[in-house]
PDB file of C-alpha atoms in Angstrom:
ATOM      1  CA  MET A 702     -77.078  19.353 -41.398  1.00 97.00           C
ATOM      2  CA  LYS A 703     -73.093  20.547 -41.400  1.00 97.00           C
ATOM      3  CA  LEU A 704     -70.633  18.837 -39.008  1.00 98.00           C
ATOM      4  CA  HIS A 705     -67.427  20.540 -38.597  1.00 97.00           C
ATOM      5  CA  TRP A 706     -65.162  17.698 -38.855  1.00 94.00           C
ATOM      6  CA  SER A 707     -61.503  16.340 -38.645  1.00 93.00           C
ATOM      7  CA  PRO A 708     -60.455  12.689 -39.055  1.00 92.00           C
ATOM      8  CA  ARG A 709     -58.424  12.436 -35.784  1.00 92.00           C
ATOM      9  CA  SER A 710     -60.268  14.305 -33.204  1.00 95.00           C
ATOM     10  CA  PRO A 711     -61.677  11.740 -30.766  1.00 96.00           C
ATOM     11  CA  PHE A 712     -64.694  13.918 -29.579  1.00 97.00           C
ATOM     12  CA  VAL A 713     -65.548  14.215 -33.427  1.00 97.00           C
ATOM     13  CA  ARG A 714     -65.368  10.016 -33.465  1.00 98.00           C
ATOM     14  CA  LYS A 715     -67.730   9.944 -30.790  1.00 98.00           C
ATOM     15  CA  VAL A 716     -70.339  11.667 -33.414  1.00 98.00           C
ATOM     16  CA  THR A 717     -69.383   9.720 -36.237  1.00 98.00           C
ATOM     17  CA  VAL A 718     -69.850   6.431 -34.359  1.00 98.00           C
ATOM     18  CA  LEU A 719     -73.010   7.763 -33.302  1.00 98.00           C
ATOM     19  CA  LEU A 720     -74.216   8.792 -36.661  1.00 98.00           C
ATOM     20  CA  LYS A 721     -73.055   5.368 -37.918  1.00 98.00           C
ATOM     21  CA  GLU A 722     -74.695   3.547 -35.379  1.00 97.00           C
ATOM     22  CA  THR A 723     -77.967   4.987 -35.892  1.00 97.00           C
ATOM     23  CA  GLY A 724     -77.809   5.343 -39.827  1.00 97.00           C
ATOM     24  CA  LEU A 725     -77.986   9.043 -39.643  1.00 98.00           C
ATOM     25  CA  GLU A 726     -74.886   9.813 -41.843  1.00 96.00           C
ATOM     26  CA  ALA A 727     -76.696  10.751 -44.837  1.00 95.00           C
ATOM     27  CA  ARG A 728     -78.378  13.533 -43.026  1.00 97.00           C
ATOM     28  CA  VAL A 729     -75.083  15.344 -42.425  1.00 97.00           C
ATOM     29  CA  ASN A 730     -72.499  17.029 -44.497  1.00 97.00           C
ATOM     30  CA  TYR A 731     -69.099  16.831 -43.653  1.00 97.00           C
ATOM     31  CA  VAL A 732     -66.902  19.637 -43.568  1.00 96.00           C
ATOM     32  CA  ARG A 733     -63.245  19.290 -42.874  1.00 94.00           C
ATOM     33  CA  SER A 734     -62.145  21.755 -40.455  1.00 94.00           C
ATOM     34  CA  VAL A 735     -59.023  22.382 -38.903  1.00 91.00           C
ATOM     35  CA  ALA A 736     -59.234  23.173 -35.151  1.00 89.00           C
ATOM     36  CA  ALA A 737     -55.428  24.006 -33.868  1.00 86.00           C
ATOM     37  CA  MET A 738     -55.107  25.365 -30.100  1.00 81.00           C
ATOM     38  CA  ALA A 739     -53.057  28.408 -31.181  1.00 84.00           C
ATOM     39  CA  THR A 740     -54.968  29.187 -34.345  1.00 91.00           C
ATOM     40  CA  PRO A 741     -58.585  29.944 -34.460  1.00 93.00           C
ATOM     41  CA  ASN A 742     -60.620  29.002 -37.622  1.00 93.00           C
ATOM     42  CA  PRO A 743     -62.685  31.567 -39.158  1.00 94.00           C
ATOM     43  CA  ALA A 744     -64.993  29.060 -40.735  1.00 94.00           C
ATOM     44  CA  ILE A 745     -65.470  27.284 -37.130  1.00 95.00           C
ATOM     45  CA  LEU A 746     -65.844  30.606 -35.712  1.00 95.00           C
ATOM     46  CA  ALA A 747     -68.474  31.631 -37.419  1.00 96.00           C
ATOM     47  CA  ASP A 748     -70.786  28.645 -36.020  1.00 96.00           C
ATOM     48  CA  ASN A 749     -68.757  28.485 -32.619  1.00 96.00           C
ATOM     49  CA  PRO A 750     -66.968  31.261 -30.920  1.00 96.00           C
ATOM     50  CA  LEU A 751     -64.797  28.633 -29.234  1.00 95.00           C
ATOM     51  CA  SER A 752     -63.384  27.572 -32.412  1.00 95.00           C
ATOM     52  CA  GLN A 753     -63.994  23.780 -31.182  1.00 95.00           C
ATOM     53  CA  ILE A 754     -64.995  20.526 -33.110  1.00 96.00           C
ATOM     54  CA  PRO A 755     -67.497  19.000 -33.423  1.00 97.00           C
ATOM     55  CA  THR A 756     -69.763  21.319 -33.950  1.00 98.00           C
ATOM     56  CA  LEU A 757     -73.169  20.415 -35.939  1.00 98.00           C
ATOM     57  CA  VAL A 758     -74.820  23.717 -37.712  1.00 98.00           C
ATOM     58  CA  LEU A 759     -78.580  22.358 -38.011  1.00 98.00           C
ATOM     59  CA  ASP A 760     -80.769  22.820 -41.235  1.00 96.00           C
ATOM     60  CA  ASP A 761     -82.373  25.931 -39.782  1.00 97.00           C
ATOM     61  CA  GLY A 762     -78.731  27.330 -39.071  1.00 96.00           C
ATOM     62  CA  GLN A 763     -78.379  26.754 -35.152  1.00 97.00           C
ATOM     63  CA  PRO A 764     -75.126  25.368 -34.044  1.00 98.00           C
ATOM     64  CA  LEU A 765     -74.981  22.664 -31.549  1.00 98.00           C
ATOM     65  CA  TYR A 766     -71.732  22.185 -29.404  1.00 96.00           C
ATOM     66  CA  ASP A 767     -70.121  19.786 -27.765  1.00 95.00           C
ATOM     67  CA  SER A 768     -69.868  16.370 -28.310  1.00 97.00           C
ATOM     68  CA  PRO A 769     -72.321  15.230 -25.485  1.00 98.00           C
ATOM     69  CA  VAL A 770     -74.732  17.845 -26.871  1.00 98.00           C
ATOM     70  CA  ILE A 771     -74.582  16.811 -30.741  1.00 98.00           C
ATOM     71  CA  CYS A 772     -74.876  13.196 -29.680  1.00 98.00           C
ATOM     72  CA  GLU A 773     -77.887  13.588 -27.396  1.00 98.00           C
ATOM     73  CA  TYR A 774     -79.690  15.522 -30.127  1.00 98.00           C
ATOM     74  CA  LEU A 775     -78.951  13.150 -32.894  1.00 98.00           C
ATOM     75  CA  ASP A 776     -79.976  10.420 -30.681  1.00 98.00           C
ATOM     76  CA  GLY A 777     -83.646  12.026 -31.101  1.00 96.00           C
ATOM     77  CA  LEU A 778     -83.510  11.554 -34.868  1.00 96.00           C
ATOM     78  CA  HIS A 779     -83.836   7.865 -34.894  1.00 97.00           C
ATOM     79  CA  ASP A 780     -85.849   5.053 -34.513  1.00 94.00           C
ATOM     80  CA  GLY A 781     -83.811   2.330 -32.887  1.00 94.00           C
ATOM     81  CA  ALA A 782     -82.365   1.896 -29.164  1.00 94.00           C
ATOM     82  CA  PRO A 783     -81.475   4.869 -27.487  1.00 97.00           C
ATOM     83  CA  PHE A 784     -78.067   5.756 -26.564  1.00 98.00           C
ATOM     84  CA  PHE A 785     -78.914   8.148 -23.829  1.00 98.00           C
ATOM     85  CA  PRO A 786     -81.181   5.785 -21.603  1.00 96.00           C
ATOM     86  CA  PRO A 787     -83.926   7.427 -20.259  1.00 94.00           C
ATOM     87  CA  ALA A 788     -84.306   8.679 -16.604  1.00 90.00           C
ATOM     88  CA  GLY A 789     -82.953   6.357 -14.130  1.00 94.00           C
ATOM     89  CA  PRO A 790     -79.873   4.604 -12.868  1.00 94.00           C
ATOM     90  CA  THR A 791     -78.976   3.239 -16.423  1.00 95.00           C
ATOM     91  CA  ARG A 792     -78.925   7.035 -17.682  1.00 97.00           C
ATOM     92  CA  TRP A 793     -76.780   8.230 -14.954  1.00 97.00           C
ATOM     93  CA  LEU A 794     -74.486   5.213 -15.357  1.00 96.00           C
ATOM     94  CA  ALA A 795     -73.853   6.022 -19.112  1.00 97.00           C
ATOM     95  CA  LEU A 796     -73.664   9.713 -18.517  1.00 98.00           C
ATOM     96  CA  ARG A 797     -70.873   9.061 -15.724  1.00 98.00           C
ATOM     97  CA  ARG A 798     -68.970   6.999 -18.280  1.00 98.00           C
ATOM     98  CA  GLN A 799     -69.388   9.652 -20.650  1.00 98.00           C
ATOM     99  CA  ALA A 800     -68.143  12.397 -18.409  1.00 98.00           C
ATOM    100  CA  LEU A 801     -65.271  10.262 -17.310  1.00 98.00           C
ATOM    101  CA  ALA A 802     -64.349   9.197 -20.883  1.00 98.00           C
ATOM    102  CA  ASP A 803     -64.682  13.086 -22.396  1.00 98.00           C
ATOM    103  CA  GLY A 804     -62.916  14.293 -18.945  1.00 98.00           C
ATOM    104  CA  MET A 805     -59.891  11.952 -19.577  1.00 98.00           C
ATOM    105  CA  LEU A 806     -59.495  13.118 -23.327  1.00 98.00           C
ATOM    106  CA  ALA A 807     -59.415  16.363 -22.177  1.00 97.00           C
ATOM    107  CA  VAL A 808     -56.526  15.649 -19.794  1.00 98.00           C
ATOM    108  CA  LEU A 809     -54.847  13.464 -22.841  1.00 98.00           C
ATOM    109  CA  LEU A 810     -54.988  16.361 -24.985  1.00 96.00           C
ATOM    110  CA  LEU A 811     -53.103  18.569 -22.703  1.00 95.00           C
ATOM    111  CA  TRP A 812     -50.721  15.763 -21.967  1.00 97.00           C
ATOM    112  CA  ARG A 813     -49.925  15.312 -25.552  1.00 95.00           C
ATOM    113  CA  GLN A 814     -49.096  19.365 -25.611  1.00 93.00           C
ATOM    114  CA  GLU A 815     -46.936  19.246 -22.782  1.00 94.00           C
ATOM    115  CA  ARG A 816     -45.044  15.851 -24.338  1.00 95.00           C
ATOM    116  CA  MET A 817     -44.541  17.947 -27.789  1.00 93.00           C
ATOM    117  CA  LYS A 818     -42.198  20.588 -25.814  1.00 93.00           C
ATOM    118  CA  THR A 819     -38.768  20.363 -25.339  1.00 95.00           C
ATOM    119  CA  ALA A 820     -37.513  18.888 -22.286  1.00 93.00           C
ATOM    120  CA  ALA A 821     -36.427  22.304 -21.071  1.00 94.00           C
ATOM    121  CA  GLN A 822     -39.730  23.415 -21.183  1.00 96.00           C
ATOM    122  CA  GLN A 823     -41.926  20.739 -20.068  1.00 94.00           C
ATOM    123  CA  LEU A 824     -43.006  20.865 -16.461  1.00 94.00           C
ATOM    124  CA  PRO A 825     -42.542  17.799 -14.414  1.00 95.00           C
ATOM    125  CA  GLU A 826     -45.082  18.362 -12.061  1.00 96.00           C
ATOM    126  CA  TRP A 827     -47.720  18.534 -15.030  1.00 96.00           C
ATOM    127  CA  LEU A 828     -46.564  15.379 -16.817  1.00 96.00           C
ATOM    128  CA  ALA A 829     -46.749  13.293 -13.262  1.00 96.00           C
ATOM    129  CA  ALA A 830     -50.465  15.137 -12.827  1.00 97.00           C
ATOM    130  CA  PHE A 831     -51.463  13.868 -15.928  1.00 97.00           C
ATOM    131  CA  SER A 832     -49.857  10.520 -15.806  1.00 97.00           C
ATOM    132  CA  LEU A 833     -51.573   9.896 -12.290  1.00 98.00           C
ATOM    133  CA  LYS A 834     -55.057  11.288 -13.687  1.00 98.00           C
ATOM    134  CA  ILE A 835     -55.039   8.897 -16.567  1.00 98.00           C
ATOM    135  CA  ASN A 836     -53.612   5.637 -14.963  1.00 98.00           C
ATOM    136  CA  GLY A 837     -56.042   6.229 -11.934  1.00 98.00           C
ATOM    137  CA  SER A 838     -58.959   6.241 -14.359  1.00 98.00           C
ATOM    138  CA  LEU A 839     -57.625   3.315 -16.512  1.00 98.00           C
ATOM    139  CA  ASP A 840     -57.924   1.149 -13.134  1.00 98.00           C
ATOM    140  CA  ARG A 841     -61.343   2.705 -12.261  1.00 97.00           C
ATOM    141  CA  LEU A 842     -62.278   1.417 -15.639  1.00 98.00           C
ATOM    142  CA  GLU A 843     -60.814  -1.966 -15.368  1.00 98.00           C
ATOM    143  CA  LEU A 844     -62.856  -2.463 -11.898  1.00 97.00           C
ATOM    144  CA  GLU A 845     -66.019  -1.490 -14.082  1.00 95.00           C
ATOM    145  CA  ALA A 846     -64.700  -3.637 -17.227  1.00 96.00           C
ATOM    146  CA  GLN A 847     -67.200  -6.680 -16.319  1.00 94.00           C
ATOM    147  CA  VAL A 848     -70.123  -4.675 -16.189  1.00 94.00           C
ATOM    148  CA  LEU A 849     -69.170  -2.437 -19.144  1.00 94.00           C
ATOM    149  CA  ALA A 850     -69.263  -5.829 -21.008  1.00 91.00           C
ATOM    150  CA  GLN A 851     -72.237  -6.778 -19.728  1.00 92.00           C
ATOM    151  CA  ASP A 852     -74.684  -3.757 -20.629  1.00 86.00           C
ATOM    152  CA  GLY A 853     -75.851  -2.550 -23.930  1.00 91.00           C
ATOM    153  CA  PHE A 854     -74.117  -0.050 -26.073  1.00 95.00           C
ATOM    154  CA  ASP A 855     -74.931   3.390 -25.092  1.00 97.00           C
ATOM    155  CA  ILE A 856     -73.083   6.561 -25.166  1.00 98.00           C
ATOM    156  CA  GLY A 857     -70.951   5.738 -22.327  1.00 98.00           C
ATOM    157  CA  HIS A 858     -69.749   2.399 -24.388  1.00 98.00           C
ATOM    158  CA  VAL A 859     -69.067   5.220 -27.242  1.00 98.00           C
ATOM    159  CA  SER A 860     -67.184   7.466 -25.115  1.00 98.00           C
ATOM    160  CA  VAL A 861     -64.856   5.036 -23.449  1.00 98.00           C
ATOM    161  CA  GLY A 862     -64.265   3.119 -26.428  1.00 98.00           C
ATOM    162  CA  CYS A 863     -63.374   6.361 -28.147  1.00 98.00           C
ATOM    163  CA  MET A 864     -61.110   7.339 -25.496  1.00 98.00           C
ATOM    164  CA  LEU A 865     -59.175   4.362 -25.114  1.00 98.00           C
ATOM    165  CA  SER A 866     -58.718   4.222 -29.372  1.00 98.00           C
ATOM    166  CA  TYR A 867     -57.254   7.964 -28.891  1.00 98.00           C
ATOM    167  CA  ILE A 868     -54.949   7.025 -26.146  1.00 98.00           C
ATOM    168  CA  ASP A 869     -53.505   3.968 -28.612  1.00 97.00           C
ATOM    169  CA  TYR A 870     -53.358   6.428 -31.405  1.00 97.00           C
ATOM    170  CA  ARG A 871     -51.548   9.566 -29.579  1.00 96.00           C
ATOM    171  CA  PHE A 872     -50.127   7.462 -26.539  1.00 97.00           C
ATOM    172  CA  PRO A 873     -48.607   3.774 -27.976  1.00 95.00           C
ATOM    173  CA  ASP A 874     -46.220   4.196 -25.126  1.00 95.00           C
ATOM    174  CA  LEU A 875     -48.581   4.090 -21.957  1.00 96.00           C
ATOM    175  CA  GLY A 876     -49.107   0.154 -22.564  1.00 95.00           C
ATOM    176  CA  TRP A 877     -52.466   0.389 -20.829  1.00 98.00           C
ATOM    177  CA  ARG A 878     -53.376  -3.044 -21.450  1.00 97.00           C
ATOM    178  CA  ALA A 879     -50.449  -4.932 -19.429  1.00 96.00           C
ATOM    179  CA  THR A 880     -52.431  -4.616 -16.157  1.00 96.00           C
ATOM    180  CA  ARG A 881     -55.871  -4.061 -17.188  1.00 98.00           C
ATOM    181  CA  PRO A 882     -56.764  -7.515 -19.000  1.00 98.00           C
ATOM    182  CA  LEU A 883     -60.418  -6.854 -18.760  1.00 98.00           C
ATOM    183  CA  LEU A 884     -60.923  -3.682 -20.101  1.00 98.00           C
ATOM    184  CA  ALA A 885     -58.248  -4.802 -22.883  1.00 98.00           C
ATOM    185  CA  ALA A 886     -60.415  -7.350 -23.385  1.00 98.00           C
ATOM    186  CA  TRP A 887     -63.795  -5.400 -23.731  1.00 98.00           C
ATOM    187  CA  HIS A 888     -62.062  -2.743 -26.036  1.00 98.00           C
ATOM    188  CA  ALA A 889     -60.799  -5.554 -28.362  1.00 98.00           C
ATOM    189  CA  GLN A 890     -64.645  -6.062 -29.001  1.00 97.00           C
ATOM    190  CA  PHE A 891     -65.566  -2.426 -29.445  1.00 97.00           C
ATOM    191  CA  GLU A 892     -62.712  -1.827 -32.055  1.00 97.00           C
ATOM    192  CA  GLN A 893     -64.859  -4.835 -34.230  1.00 97.00           C
ATOM    193  CA  ARG A 894     -67.942  -2.933 -34.664  1.00 97.00           C
ATOM    194  CA  PRO A 895     -67.903  -1.480 -38.025  1.00 98.00           C
ATOM    195  CA  SER A 896     -68.729   2.266 -37.001  1.00 98.00           C
ATOM    196  CA  VAL A 897     -65.356   2.173 -35.234  1.00 98.00           C
ATOM    197  CA  ILE A 898     -63.295   0.334 -38.268  1.00 97.00           C
ATOM    198  CA  ALA A 899     -64.930   3.299 -40.338  1.00 96.00           C
ATOM    199  CA  THR A 900     -64.390   5.972 -38.468  1.00 96.00           C
ATOM    200  CA  ALA A 901     -60.480   4.828 -37.532  1.00 95.00           C
ATOM    201  CA  PRO A 902     -57.948   8.132 -37.478  1.00 90.00           C
ATOM    202  CA  ASP A 903     -56.395   8.671 -40.643  1.00 78.00           C
ATOM    203  CA  ASP A 904     -53.091  10.318 -41.022  1.00 74.00           C
ATOM    204  CA  ALA A 905     -53.163  10.202 -45.194  1.00 65.00           C
ATOM    205  CA  GLN A 906     -55.899  13.122 -44.444  1.00 59.00           C
ATOM    206  CA  THR A 907     -54.807  16.844 -43.827  1.00 51.00           C
TER     207      THR A 907
END
């Protein structure tokens, strides 16, 4: 299989963490693919008309996107404990956590684009809305942090962990840990996993 990949994309990181956790990494050929918002990449476009990563191309040429779809597909290729629980309350909890984390990442990417503009170009109401959504979501996760720590490790944990690591990487000034000690303690444990250490963003790679 071929994976359009970047060392800094949090959505790609979800996939690479899962690949390492499940022992499937040897089955995937990583293809470094730059997916800039304003510059569609012809190589990605050939497999994904949205020119977004991650995009996984199966051995028969069929493409899969985006990260939730790719992760669920990969979860069916190994014999270990499933990252997508079977039907029932546990599954819906895992999927809700994944949806919240992915939604936060989508907001964070837009927030970062807005913050990169000059002060004259920035829209204060957008910045305020992004801040409200992210801080409110972090507060909600703090309320769930003890349960998060007690549950097993599934796609919800992968998603939330990668999202928090992205905040550390791109928004170090937010200081989210100061008022969310339970979530911070959980994330500290997440960052000790070998799969997470091995997939840390690498600014040395172009």
